CSV table of C-alpha atoms in Angstrom, one decimal:
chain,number,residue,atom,x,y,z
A,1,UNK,CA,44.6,94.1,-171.0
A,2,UNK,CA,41.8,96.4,-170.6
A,3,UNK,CA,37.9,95.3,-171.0
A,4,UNK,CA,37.7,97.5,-174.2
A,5,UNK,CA,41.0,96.6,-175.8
A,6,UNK,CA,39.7,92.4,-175.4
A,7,UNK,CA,36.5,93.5,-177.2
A,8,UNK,CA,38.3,95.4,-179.9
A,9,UNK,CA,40.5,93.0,-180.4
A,10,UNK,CA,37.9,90.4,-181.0
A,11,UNK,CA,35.9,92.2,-183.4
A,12,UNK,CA,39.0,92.9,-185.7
A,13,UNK,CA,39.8,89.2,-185.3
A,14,UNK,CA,37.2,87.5,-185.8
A,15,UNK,CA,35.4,89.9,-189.2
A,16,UNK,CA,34.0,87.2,-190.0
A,17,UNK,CA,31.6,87.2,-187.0
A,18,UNK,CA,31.0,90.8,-186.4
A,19,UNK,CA,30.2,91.3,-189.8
A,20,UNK,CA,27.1,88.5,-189.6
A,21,UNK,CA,26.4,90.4,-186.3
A,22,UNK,CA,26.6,93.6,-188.3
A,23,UNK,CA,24.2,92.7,-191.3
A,24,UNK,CA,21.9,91.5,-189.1
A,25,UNK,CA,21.6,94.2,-186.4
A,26,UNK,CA,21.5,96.7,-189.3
A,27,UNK,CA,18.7,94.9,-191.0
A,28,UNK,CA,17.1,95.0,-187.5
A,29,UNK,CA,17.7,98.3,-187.0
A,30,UNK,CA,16.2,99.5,-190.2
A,31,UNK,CA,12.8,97.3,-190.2
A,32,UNK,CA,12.3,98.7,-186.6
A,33,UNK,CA,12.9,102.4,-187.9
A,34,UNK,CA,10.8,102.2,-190.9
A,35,UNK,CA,7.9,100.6,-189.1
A,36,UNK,CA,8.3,103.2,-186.3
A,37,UNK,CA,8.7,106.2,-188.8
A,38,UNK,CA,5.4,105.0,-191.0
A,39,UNK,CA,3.3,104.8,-187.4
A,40,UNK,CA,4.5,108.5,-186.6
A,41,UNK,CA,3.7,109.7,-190.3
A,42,UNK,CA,0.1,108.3,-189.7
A,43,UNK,CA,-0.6,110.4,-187.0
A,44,UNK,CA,0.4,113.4,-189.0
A,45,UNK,CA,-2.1,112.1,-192.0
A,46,UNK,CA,-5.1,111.4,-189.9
A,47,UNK,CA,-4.6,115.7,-188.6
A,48,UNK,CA,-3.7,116.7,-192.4
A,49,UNK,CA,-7.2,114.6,-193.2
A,50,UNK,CA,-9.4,116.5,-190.7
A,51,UNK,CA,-8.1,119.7,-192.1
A,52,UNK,CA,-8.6,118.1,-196.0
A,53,UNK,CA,-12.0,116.6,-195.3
A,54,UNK,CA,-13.9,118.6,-193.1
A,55,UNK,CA,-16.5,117.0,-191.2
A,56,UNK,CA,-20.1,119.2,-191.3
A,57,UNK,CA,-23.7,118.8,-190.6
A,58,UNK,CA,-26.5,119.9,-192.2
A,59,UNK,CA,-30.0,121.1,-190.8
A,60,UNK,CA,-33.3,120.7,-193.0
A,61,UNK,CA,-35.5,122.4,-191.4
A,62,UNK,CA,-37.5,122.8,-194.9
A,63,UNK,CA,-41.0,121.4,-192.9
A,64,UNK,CA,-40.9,123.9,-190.3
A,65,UNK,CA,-43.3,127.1,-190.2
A,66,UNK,CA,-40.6,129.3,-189.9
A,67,UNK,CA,-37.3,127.7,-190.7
A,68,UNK,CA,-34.3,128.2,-188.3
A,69,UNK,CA,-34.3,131.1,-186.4
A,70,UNK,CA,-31.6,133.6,-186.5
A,71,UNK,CA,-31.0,133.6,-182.8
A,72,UNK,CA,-31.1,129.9,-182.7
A,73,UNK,CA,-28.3,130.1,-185.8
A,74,UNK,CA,-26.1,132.2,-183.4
A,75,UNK,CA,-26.7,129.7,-180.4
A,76,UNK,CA,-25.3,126.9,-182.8
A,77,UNK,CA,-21.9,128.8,-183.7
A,78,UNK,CA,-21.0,129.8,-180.4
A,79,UNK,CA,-20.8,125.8,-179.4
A,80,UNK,CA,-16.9,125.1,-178.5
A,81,UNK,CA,-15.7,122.7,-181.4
A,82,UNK,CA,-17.2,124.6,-184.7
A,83,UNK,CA,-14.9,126.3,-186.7
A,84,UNK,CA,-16.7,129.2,-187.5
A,85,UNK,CA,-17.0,128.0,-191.3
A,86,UNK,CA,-21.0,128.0,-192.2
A,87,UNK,CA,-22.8,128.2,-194.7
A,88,UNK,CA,-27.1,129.1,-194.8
A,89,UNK,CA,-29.0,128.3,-197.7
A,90,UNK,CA,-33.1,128.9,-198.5
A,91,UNK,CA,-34.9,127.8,-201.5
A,92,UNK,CA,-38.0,129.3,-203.3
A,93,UNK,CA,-40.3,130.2,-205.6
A,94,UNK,CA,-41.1,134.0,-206.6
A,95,UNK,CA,-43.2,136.0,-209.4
A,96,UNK,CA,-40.6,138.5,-211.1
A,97,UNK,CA,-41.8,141.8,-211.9
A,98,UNK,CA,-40.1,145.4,-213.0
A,99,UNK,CA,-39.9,148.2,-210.2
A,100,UNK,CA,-43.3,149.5,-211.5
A,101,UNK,CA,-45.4,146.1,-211.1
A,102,UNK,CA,-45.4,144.8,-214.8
A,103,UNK,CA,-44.5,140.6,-215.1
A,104,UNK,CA,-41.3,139.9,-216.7
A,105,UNK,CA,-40.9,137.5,-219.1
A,106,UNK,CA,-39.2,134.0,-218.4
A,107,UNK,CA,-37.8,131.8,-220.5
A,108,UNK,CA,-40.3,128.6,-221.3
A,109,UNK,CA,-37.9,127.0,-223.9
A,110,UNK,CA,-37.1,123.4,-223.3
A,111,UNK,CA,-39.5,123.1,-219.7
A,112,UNK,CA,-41.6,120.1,-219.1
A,113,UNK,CA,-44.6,122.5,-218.7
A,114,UNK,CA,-45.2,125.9,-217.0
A,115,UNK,CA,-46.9,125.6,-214.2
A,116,UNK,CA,-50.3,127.4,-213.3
A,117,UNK,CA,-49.5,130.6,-211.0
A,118,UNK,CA,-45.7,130.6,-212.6
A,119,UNK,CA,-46.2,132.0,-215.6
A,120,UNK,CA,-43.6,134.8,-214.5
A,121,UNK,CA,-41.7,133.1,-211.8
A,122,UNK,CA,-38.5,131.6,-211.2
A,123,UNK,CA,-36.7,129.8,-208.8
A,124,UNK,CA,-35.0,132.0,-205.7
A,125,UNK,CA,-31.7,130.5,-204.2
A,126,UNK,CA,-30.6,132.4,-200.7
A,127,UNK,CA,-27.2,131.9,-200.0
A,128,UNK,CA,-25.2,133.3,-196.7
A,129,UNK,CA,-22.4,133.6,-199.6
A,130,UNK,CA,-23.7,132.8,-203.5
A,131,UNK,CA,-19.6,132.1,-204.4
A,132,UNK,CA,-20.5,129.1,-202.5
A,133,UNK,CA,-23.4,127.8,-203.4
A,134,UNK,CA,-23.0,124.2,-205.4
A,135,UNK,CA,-24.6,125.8,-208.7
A,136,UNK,CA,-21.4,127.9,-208.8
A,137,UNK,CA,-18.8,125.7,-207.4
A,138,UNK,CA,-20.5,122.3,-208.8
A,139,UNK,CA,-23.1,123.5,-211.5
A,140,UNK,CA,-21.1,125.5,-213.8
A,141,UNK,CA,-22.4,129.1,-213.0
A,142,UNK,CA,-19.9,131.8,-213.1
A,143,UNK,CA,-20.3,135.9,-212.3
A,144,UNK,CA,-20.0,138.4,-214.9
A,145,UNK,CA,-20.8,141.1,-213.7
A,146,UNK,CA,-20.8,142.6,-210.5
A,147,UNK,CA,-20.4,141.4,-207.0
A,148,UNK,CA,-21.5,138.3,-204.9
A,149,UNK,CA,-24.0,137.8,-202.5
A,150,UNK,CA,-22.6,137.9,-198.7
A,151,UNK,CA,-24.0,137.7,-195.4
A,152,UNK,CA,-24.4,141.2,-195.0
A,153,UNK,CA,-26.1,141.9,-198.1
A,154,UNK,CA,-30.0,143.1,-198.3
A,155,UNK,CA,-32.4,143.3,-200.7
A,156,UNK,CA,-30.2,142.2,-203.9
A,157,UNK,CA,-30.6,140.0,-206.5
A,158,UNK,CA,-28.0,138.2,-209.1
A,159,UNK,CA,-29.5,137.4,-212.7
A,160,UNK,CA,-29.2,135.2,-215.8
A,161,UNK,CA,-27.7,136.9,-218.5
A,162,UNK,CA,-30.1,135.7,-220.8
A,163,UNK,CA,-32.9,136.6,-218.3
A,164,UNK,CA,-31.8,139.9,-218.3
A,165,UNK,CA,-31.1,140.8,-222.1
A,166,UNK,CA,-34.9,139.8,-222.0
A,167,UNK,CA,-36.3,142.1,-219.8
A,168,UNK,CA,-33.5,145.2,-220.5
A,169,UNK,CA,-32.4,144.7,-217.1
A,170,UNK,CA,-28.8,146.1,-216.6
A,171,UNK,CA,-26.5,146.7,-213.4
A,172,UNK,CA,-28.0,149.0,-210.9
A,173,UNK,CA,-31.8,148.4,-211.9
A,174,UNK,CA,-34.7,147.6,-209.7
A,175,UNK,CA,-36.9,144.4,-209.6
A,176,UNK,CA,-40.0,143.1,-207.5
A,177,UNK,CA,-39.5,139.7,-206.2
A,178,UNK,CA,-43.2,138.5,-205.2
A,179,UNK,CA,-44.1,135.2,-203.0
A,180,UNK,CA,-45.9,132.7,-205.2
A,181,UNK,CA,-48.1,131.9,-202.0
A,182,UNK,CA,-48.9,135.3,-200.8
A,183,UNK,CA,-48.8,138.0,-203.1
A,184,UNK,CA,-49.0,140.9,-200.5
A,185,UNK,CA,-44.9,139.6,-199.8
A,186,UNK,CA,-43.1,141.7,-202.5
A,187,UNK,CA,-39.4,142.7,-201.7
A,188,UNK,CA,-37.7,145.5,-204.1
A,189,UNK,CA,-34.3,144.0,-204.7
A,190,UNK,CA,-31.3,145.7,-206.8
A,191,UNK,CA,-29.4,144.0,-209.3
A,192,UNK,CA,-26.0,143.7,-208.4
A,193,UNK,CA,-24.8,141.3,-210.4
A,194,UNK,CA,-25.4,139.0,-213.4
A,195,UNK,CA,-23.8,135.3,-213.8
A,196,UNK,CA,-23.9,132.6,-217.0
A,197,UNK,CA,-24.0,129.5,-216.9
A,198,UNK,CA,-21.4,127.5,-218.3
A,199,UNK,CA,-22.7,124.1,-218.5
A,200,UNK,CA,-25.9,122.9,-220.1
A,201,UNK,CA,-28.7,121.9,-218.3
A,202,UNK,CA,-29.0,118.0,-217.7
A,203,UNK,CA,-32.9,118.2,-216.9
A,204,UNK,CA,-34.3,120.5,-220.2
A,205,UNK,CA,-37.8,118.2,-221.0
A,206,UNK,CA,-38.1,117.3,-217.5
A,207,UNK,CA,-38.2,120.8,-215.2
A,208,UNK,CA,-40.6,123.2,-214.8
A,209,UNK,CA,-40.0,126.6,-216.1
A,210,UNK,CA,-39.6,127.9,-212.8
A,211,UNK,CA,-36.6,125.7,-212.3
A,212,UNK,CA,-34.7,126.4,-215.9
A,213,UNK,CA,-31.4,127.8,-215.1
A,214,UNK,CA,-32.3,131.0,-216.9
A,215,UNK,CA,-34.9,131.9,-214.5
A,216,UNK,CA,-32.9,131.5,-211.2
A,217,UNK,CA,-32.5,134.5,-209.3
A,218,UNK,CA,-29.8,134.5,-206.2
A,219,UNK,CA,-31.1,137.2,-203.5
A,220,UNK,CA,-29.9,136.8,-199.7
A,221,UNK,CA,-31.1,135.7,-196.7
A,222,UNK,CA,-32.8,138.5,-195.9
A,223,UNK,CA,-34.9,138.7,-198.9
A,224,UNK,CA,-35.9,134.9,-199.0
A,225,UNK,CA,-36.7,134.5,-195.1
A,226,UNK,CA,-39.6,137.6,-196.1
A,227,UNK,CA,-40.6,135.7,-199.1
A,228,UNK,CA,-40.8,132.3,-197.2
A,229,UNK,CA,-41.9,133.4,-193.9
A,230,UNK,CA,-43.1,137.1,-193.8
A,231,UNK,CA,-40.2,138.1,-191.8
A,232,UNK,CA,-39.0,141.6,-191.6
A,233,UNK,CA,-36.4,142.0,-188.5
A,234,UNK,CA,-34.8,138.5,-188.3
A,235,UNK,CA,-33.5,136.3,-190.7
A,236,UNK,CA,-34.8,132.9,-190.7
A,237,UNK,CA,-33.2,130.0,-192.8
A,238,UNK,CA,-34.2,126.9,-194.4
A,239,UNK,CA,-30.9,125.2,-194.3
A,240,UNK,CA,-27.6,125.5,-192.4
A,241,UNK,CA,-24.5,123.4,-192.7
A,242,UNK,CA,-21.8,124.0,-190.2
A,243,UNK,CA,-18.3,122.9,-190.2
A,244,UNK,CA,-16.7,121.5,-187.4
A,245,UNK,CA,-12.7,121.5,-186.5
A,246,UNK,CA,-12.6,117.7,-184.9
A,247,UNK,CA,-15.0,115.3,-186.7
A,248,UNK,CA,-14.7,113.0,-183.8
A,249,UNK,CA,-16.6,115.3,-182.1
A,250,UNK,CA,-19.9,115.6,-184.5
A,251,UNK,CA,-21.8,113.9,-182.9
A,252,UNK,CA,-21.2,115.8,-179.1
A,253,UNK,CA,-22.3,119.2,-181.3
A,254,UNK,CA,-25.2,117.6,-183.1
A,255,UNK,CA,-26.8,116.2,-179.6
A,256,UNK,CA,-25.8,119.9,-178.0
A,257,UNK,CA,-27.8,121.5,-180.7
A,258,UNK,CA,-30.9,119.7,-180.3
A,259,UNK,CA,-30.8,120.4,-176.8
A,260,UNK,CA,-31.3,124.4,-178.1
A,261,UNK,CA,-35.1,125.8,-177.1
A,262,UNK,CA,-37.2,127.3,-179.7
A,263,UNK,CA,-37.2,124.8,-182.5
A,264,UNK,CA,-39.3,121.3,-183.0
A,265,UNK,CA,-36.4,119.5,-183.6
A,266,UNK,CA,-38.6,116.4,-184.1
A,267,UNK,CA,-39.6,118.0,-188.1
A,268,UNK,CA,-36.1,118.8,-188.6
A,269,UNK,CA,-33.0,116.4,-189.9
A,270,UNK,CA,-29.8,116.6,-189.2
A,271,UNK,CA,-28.0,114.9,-191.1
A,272,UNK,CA,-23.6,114.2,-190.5
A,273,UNK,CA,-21.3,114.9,-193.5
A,274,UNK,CA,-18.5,113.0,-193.2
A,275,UNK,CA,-18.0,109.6,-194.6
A,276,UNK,CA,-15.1,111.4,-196.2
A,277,UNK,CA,-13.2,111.3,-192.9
A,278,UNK,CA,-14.3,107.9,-191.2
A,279,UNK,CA,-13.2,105.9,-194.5
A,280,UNK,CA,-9.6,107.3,-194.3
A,281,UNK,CA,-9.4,107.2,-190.4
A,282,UNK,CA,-10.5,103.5,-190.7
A,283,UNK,CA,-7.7,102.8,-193.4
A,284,UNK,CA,-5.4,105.0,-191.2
A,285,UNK,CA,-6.3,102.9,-188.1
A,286,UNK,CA,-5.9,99.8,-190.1
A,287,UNK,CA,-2.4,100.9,-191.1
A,288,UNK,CA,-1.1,101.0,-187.7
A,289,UNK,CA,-2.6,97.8,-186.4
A,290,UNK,CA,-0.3,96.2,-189.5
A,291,UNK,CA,2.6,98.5,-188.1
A,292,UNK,CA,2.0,97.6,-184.7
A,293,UNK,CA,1.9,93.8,-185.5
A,294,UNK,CA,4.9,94.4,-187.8
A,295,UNK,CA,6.8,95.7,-185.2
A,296,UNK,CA,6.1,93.1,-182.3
A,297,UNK,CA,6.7,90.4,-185.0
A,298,UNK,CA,10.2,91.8,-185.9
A,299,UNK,CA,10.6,92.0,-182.3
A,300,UNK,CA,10.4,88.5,-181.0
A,301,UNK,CA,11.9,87.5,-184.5
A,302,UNK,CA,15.0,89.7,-183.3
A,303,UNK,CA,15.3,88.7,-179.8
A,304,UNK,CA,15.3,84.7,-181.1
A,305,UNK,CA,17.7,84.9,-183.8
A,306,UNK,CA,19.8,87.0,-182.1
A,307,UNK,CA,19.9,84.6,-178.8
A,308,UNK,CA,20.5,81.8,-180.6
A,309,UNK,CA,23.2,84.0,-182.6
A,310,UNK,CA,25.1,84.3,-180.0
A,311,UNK,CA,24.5,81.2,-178.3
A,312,UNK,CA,26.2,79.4,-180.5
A,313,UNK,CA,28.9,82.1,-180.6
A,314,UNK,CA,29.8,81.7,-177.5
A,315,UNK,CA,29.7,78.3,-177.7
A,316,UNK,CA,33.1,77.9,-179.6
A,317,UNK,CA,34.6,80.6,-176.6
A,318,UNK,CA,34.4,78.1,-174.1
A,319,UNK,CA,38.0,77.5,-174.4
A,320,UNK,CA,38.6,81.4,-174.3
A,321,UNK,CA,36.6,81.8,-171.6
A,322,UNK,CA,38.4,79.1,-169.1
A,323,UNK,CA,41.6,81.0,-170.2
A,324,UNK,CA,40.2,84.2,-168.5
A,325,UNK,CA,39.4,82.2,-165.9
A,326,UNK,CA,42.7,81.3,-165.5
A,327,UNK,CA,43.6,84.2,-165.6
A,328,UNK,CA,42.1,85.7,-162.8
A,329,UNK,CA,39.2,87.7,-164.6
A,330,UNK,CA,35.7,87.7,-163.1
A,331,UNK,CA,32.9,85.8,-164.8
A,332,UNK,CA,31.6,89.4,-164.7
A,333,UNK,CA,34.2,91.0,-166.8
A,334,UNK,CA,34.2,88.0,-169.2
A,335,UNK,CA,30.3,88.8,-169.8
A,336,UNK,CA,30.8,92.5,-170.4
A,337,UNK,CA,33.1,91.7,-172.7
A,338,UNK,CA,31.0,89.6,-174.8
A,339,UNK,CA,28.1,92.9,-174.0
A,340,UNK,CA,30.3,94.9,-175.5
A,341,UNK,CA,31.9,93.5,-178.5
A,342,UNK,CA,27.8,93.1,-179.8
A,343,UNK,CA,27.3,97.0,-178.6
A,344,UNK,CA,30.0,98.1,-180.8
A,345,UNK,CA,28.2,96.4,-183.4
A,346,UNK,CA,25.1,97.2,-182.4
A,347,UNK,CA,25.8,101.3,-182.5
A,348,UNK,CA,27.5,100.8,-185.8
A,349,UNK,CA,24.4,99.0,-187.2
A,350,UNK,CA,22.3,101.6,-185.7
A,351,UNK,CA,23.7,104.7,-187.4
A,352,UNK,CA,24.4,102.7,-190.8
A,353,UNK,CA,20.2,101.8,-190.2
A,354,UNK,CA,19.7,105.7,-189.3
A,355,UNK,CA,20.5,106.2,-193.8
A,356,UNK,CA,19.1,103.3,-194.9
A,357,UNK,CA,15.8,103.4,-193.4
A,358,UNK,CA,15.2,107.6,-194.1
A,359,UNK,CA,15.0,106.4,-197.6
A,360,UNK,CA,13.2,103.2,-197.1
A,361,UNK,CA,10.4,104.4,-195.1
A,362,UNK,CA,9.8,107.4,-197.3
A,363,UNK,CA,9.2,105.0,-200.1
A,364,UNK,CA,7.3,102.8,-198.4
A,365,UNK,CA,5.5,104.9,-196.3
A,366,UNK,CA,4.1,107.5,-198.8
A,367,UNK,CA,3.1,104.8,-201.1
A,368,UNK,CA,0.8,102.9,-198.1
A,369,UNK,CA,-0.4,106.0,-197.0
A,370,UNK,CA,-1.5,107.2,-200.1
A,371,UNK,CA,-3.1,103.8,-200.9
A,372,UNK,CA,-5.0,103.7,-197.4
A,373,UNK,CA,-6.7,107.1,-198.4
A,374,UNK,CA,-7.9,106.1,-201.8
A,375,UNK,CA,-11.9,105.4,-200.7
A,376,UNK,CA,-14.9,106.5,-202.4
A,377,UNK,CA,-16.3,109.6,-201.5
A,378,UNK,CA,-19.5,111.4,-201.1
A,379,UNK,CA,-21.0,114.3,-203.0
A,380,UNK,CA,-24.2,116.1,-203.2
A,381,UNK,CA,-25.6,117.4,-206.3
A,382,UNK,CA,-27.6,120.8,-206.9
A,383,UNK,CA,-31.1,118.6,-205.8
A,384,UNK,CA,-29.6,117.6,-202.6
A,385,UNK,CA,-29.5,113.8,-203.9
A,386,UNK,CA,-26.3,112.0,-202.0
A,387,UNK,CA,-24.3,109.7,-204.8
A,388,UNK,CA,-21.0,108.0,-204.7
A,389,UNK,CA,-18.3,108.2,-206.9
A,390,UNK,CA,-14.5,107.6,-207.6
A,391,UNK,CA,-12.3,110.4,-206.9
A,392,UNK,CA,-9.0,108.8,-207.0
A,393,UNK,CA,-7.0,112.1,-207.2
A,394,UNK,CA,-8.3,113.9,-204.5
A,395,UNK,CA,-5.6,115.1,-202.1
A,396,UNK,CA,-6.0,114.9,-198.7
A,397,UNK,CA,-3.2,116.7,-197.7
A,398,UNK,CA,-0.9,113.3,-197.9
A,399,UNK,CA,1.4,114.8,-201.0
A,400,UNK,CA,3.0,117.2,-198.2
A,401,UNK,CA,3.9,114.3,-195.7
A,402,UNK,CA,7.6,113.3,-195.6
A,403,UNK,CA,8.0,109.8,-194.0
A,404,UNK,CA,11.3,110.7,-191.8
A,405,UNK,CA,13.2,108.9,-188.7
A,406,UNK,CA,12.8,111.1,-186.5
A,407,UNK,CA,15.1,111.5,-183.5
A,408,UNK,CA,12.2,110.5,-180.9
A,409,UNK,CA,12.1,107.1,-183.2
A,410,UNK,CA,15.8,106.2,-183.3
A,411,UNK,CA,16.3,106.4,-179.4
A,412,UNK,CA,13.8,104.4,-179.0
A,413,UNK,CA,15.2,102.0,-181.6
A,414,UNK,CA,18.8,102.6,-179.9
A,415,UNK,CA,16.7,101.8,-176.5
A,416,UNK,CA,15.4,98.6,-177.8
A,417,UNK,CA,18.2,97.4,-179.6
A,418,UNK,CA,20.6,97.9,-176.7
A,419,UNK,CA,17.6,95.5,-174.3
A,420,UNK,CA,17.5,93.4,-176.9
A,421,UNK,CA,21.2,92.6,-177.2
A,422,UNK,CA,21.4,92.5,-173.3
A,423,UNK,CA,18.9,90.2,-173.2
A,424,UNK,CA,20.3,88.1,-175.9
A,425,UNK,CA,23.6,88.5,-174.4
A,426,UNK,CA,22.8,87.1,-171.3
A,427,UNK,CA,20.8,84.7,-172.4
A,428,UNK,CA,23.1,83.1,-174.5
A,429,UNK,CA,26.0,83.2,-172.3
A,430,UNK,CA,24.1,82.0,-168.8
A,431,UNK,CA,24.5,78.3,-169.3
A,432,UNK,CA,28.5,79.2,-169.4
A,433,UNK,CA,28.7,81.8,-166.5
A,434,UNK,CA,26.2,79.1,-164.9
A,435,UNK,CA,29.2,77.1,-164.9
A,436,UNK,CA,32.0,76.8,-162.3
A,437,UNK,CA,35.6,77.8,-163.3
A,438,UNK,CA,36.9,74.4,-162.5
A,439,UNK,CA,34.2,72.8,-164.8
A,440,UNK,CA,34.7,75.1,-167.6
A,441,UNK,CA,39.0,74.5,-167.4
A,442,UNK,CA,37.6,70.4,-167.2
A,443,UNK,CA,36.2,71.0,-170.5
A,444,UNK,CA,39.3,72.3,-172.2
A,445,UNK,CA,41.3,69.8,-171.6
């Protein structure tokens, strides 16, 4: 009778048996894939959360007689590791006047006081693209009319509504925008474009006039670096925030850019945005230790039961085994049969595993995942102020991520499972074989 036909044979006998053996490979099986397949899936959150959260730093460089320069600006984005995402902001002050010199009027109502010299000024927000500046995307300001500020615009100016109406300003028209500090730096800006603001102001009784929504006047670059610093040729900034594609690596671009000539980098800060990242790569990292430990657990849990399994299997086969003996069959052959008849549960476990845990893991892993990534994140306001808050819907790119046994992860389960039962197998049947035939036939009688 052939080696396969004995194992066969066996298994059909003895149900009993190979179905215990069946349950509790296919329960091994499964635990191994899920843990396997939720380890995988973490790898694909941490990339989804570099692309959800980007990680960016900012440079003040507010304190500095003439900001950042425009050449030092291009030095910074042609460092390997930014993703060419930027944004460059300036803040002022500026007197408003019409194209032939006469004040306009601002709007006093509900300001803490006007200040002396700002009788007719307003606040001046340069932005490399106005779309993106917080007062739009976090404040509540929306555009009307006309078109937004870019990189490549000069010498243009986005209004209040409000502020407009009062001064009969309209698309197309010309305004003076004149440096509180020096009034010989007067810029002739066009209107292109008039914005409301959709949210009330959360500081009327407490903000200068200058600063009222109503008064704020979004120009470019151009225009505020001339205001701010007298410059006519290059463009020089007071704030820059660049995005990078690894966050890992923020702190390799922040140290390269310091090292860049031309700027006293001591009266500047640079400041790293990306608590964001760190607090979900630390839950991420935790995950897997758990999965990790899981899986070595389940491992030598495995290897044990299974042993002592089949140990005292094979036990009650010492009579069987003498007969093969007799027989003429090599302690050899009697040991692959025993291999065998726990392979052929073993691959049968291992595909009825391959179901169960697909479903299991997509369950359980989504649900971890998602948990690991609910942190607190970190937001800054229209005054630059950093606060905290509870965003427990934000997606980080998570919802997408289908927790799957992939083929890479089942042949390694199908790898392990057949060491294990090897193992297990020959560990369980080595104080038999250990024994000489005439010893083993000695104990049947």
């Amino acid at each position: 009778m052939s080696l396969w036909k004995r194992a066969c044979l066996y298994s059909i006998r003895e149900k009993g048996k190979t179905i215990t053996l069946l349950a509790f490979l296919l329960v091994m099986a499964a635990m191994m894939l899920t843990c396997l397949s939720i380890q995988s899936a973490t790898e694909t959150a941490n990339a989804n959360i570099k692309k959800a959260l980007l990680g960016y730093f900012t440079i003040n460089a507010k304190h500095l007689e003439n900001g950042i320069p425009e050449d030092t600006v291009s030095s910074i984005l042609a460092i390997d590791g930014l993703s060419g995402r930027y944004t460059l902001r300036s803040y002022s002050h500026a007197n408003y006047y019409d194209a032939g010199g006469k004040p306009l009027e601002i709007s006093t109502e509900g300001a803490a006081q006007v200040p002396e010299g700002y009788e007719n000024a307003g606040k001046i927000v340069a932005n490399s693209n106005s779309q993106e500046d917080s007062y739009f995307t976090d404040g509540g300001f929306e555009l009307i009319e006309g078109n937004a500020i870019t990189d490549a615009s000069r010498n243009e100016a986005l209004v209040h509504e409000k502020f407009a109406q009062r001064n009969g300003l309209a698309m197309g028209d010309f305004m003076l925008l004149g440096s509180v500090e020096d009034e010989n730096r007067t810029r002739l800006v066009t209107v292109t474009g008039i914005f409301r603001n959709t949210r009330e102001q959360d500081s009327i009784g407490i903000a200068p006039s200058c600063d009222l929504y109503e008064n704020i006047v979004f120009t470019d670059l151009s225009t505020a670096s001339f205001l701010l610093y007298g410059t006519n040729s290059k463009t020089s900034v007071q704030y820059g925030d660049f995005y990078v594609n690894d966050p890992d690596e923020l702190d390799r671009i922040m140290a390269e850019v310091q090292e860049f000539p031309g700027v006293d980098w001591g009266n500047c800060i640079l400041t790293r945005y990306d608590n964001d990242y760190q607090n979900a790569k630390e839950s991420l990292k935790g995950l897997q230790s758990i999965v990790f430990i899981a899986i070595a657990v389940v491992s030598v849990i495995c290897f044990l039961v299974l042993a002592l399994f089949l140990t005292l299997r094979l036990r009650g086969r010492v009579h069987e085994t003498g007969v093969y003996l007799a027989m003429g069959i090599s302690k050899s052959s009697v040991l692959m049969q025993y291999l065998l008849e726990v392979f052929l549960a073993a691959a049968l476990a291992l595909l009825l595993a391959y179901g169960a845990s697909t479903a299991i893991s997509n369950q359980i892993g989504s649900g971890l995942l998602s948990q690991v990534t609910a942190q607190t994140y970190e937001t800054v306001d229209l005054t630059g102020n950093i606060e905290s808050m509870e965003e427990p819907t934000i997606d980080l790119g998570l919802s997408e991520i289908k927790v799957t046994v992939s083929a890479r992860d089942f042949l390694i389960v199908c790898a392990f499972g057949m060491v294990l039962c090897i193992a297990s197998t020959a560990l369980a049947a080595y104080p038999i074989m250990k024994m000489k035939p005439k010893s083993i036939l000695s104990q049947m009688s």
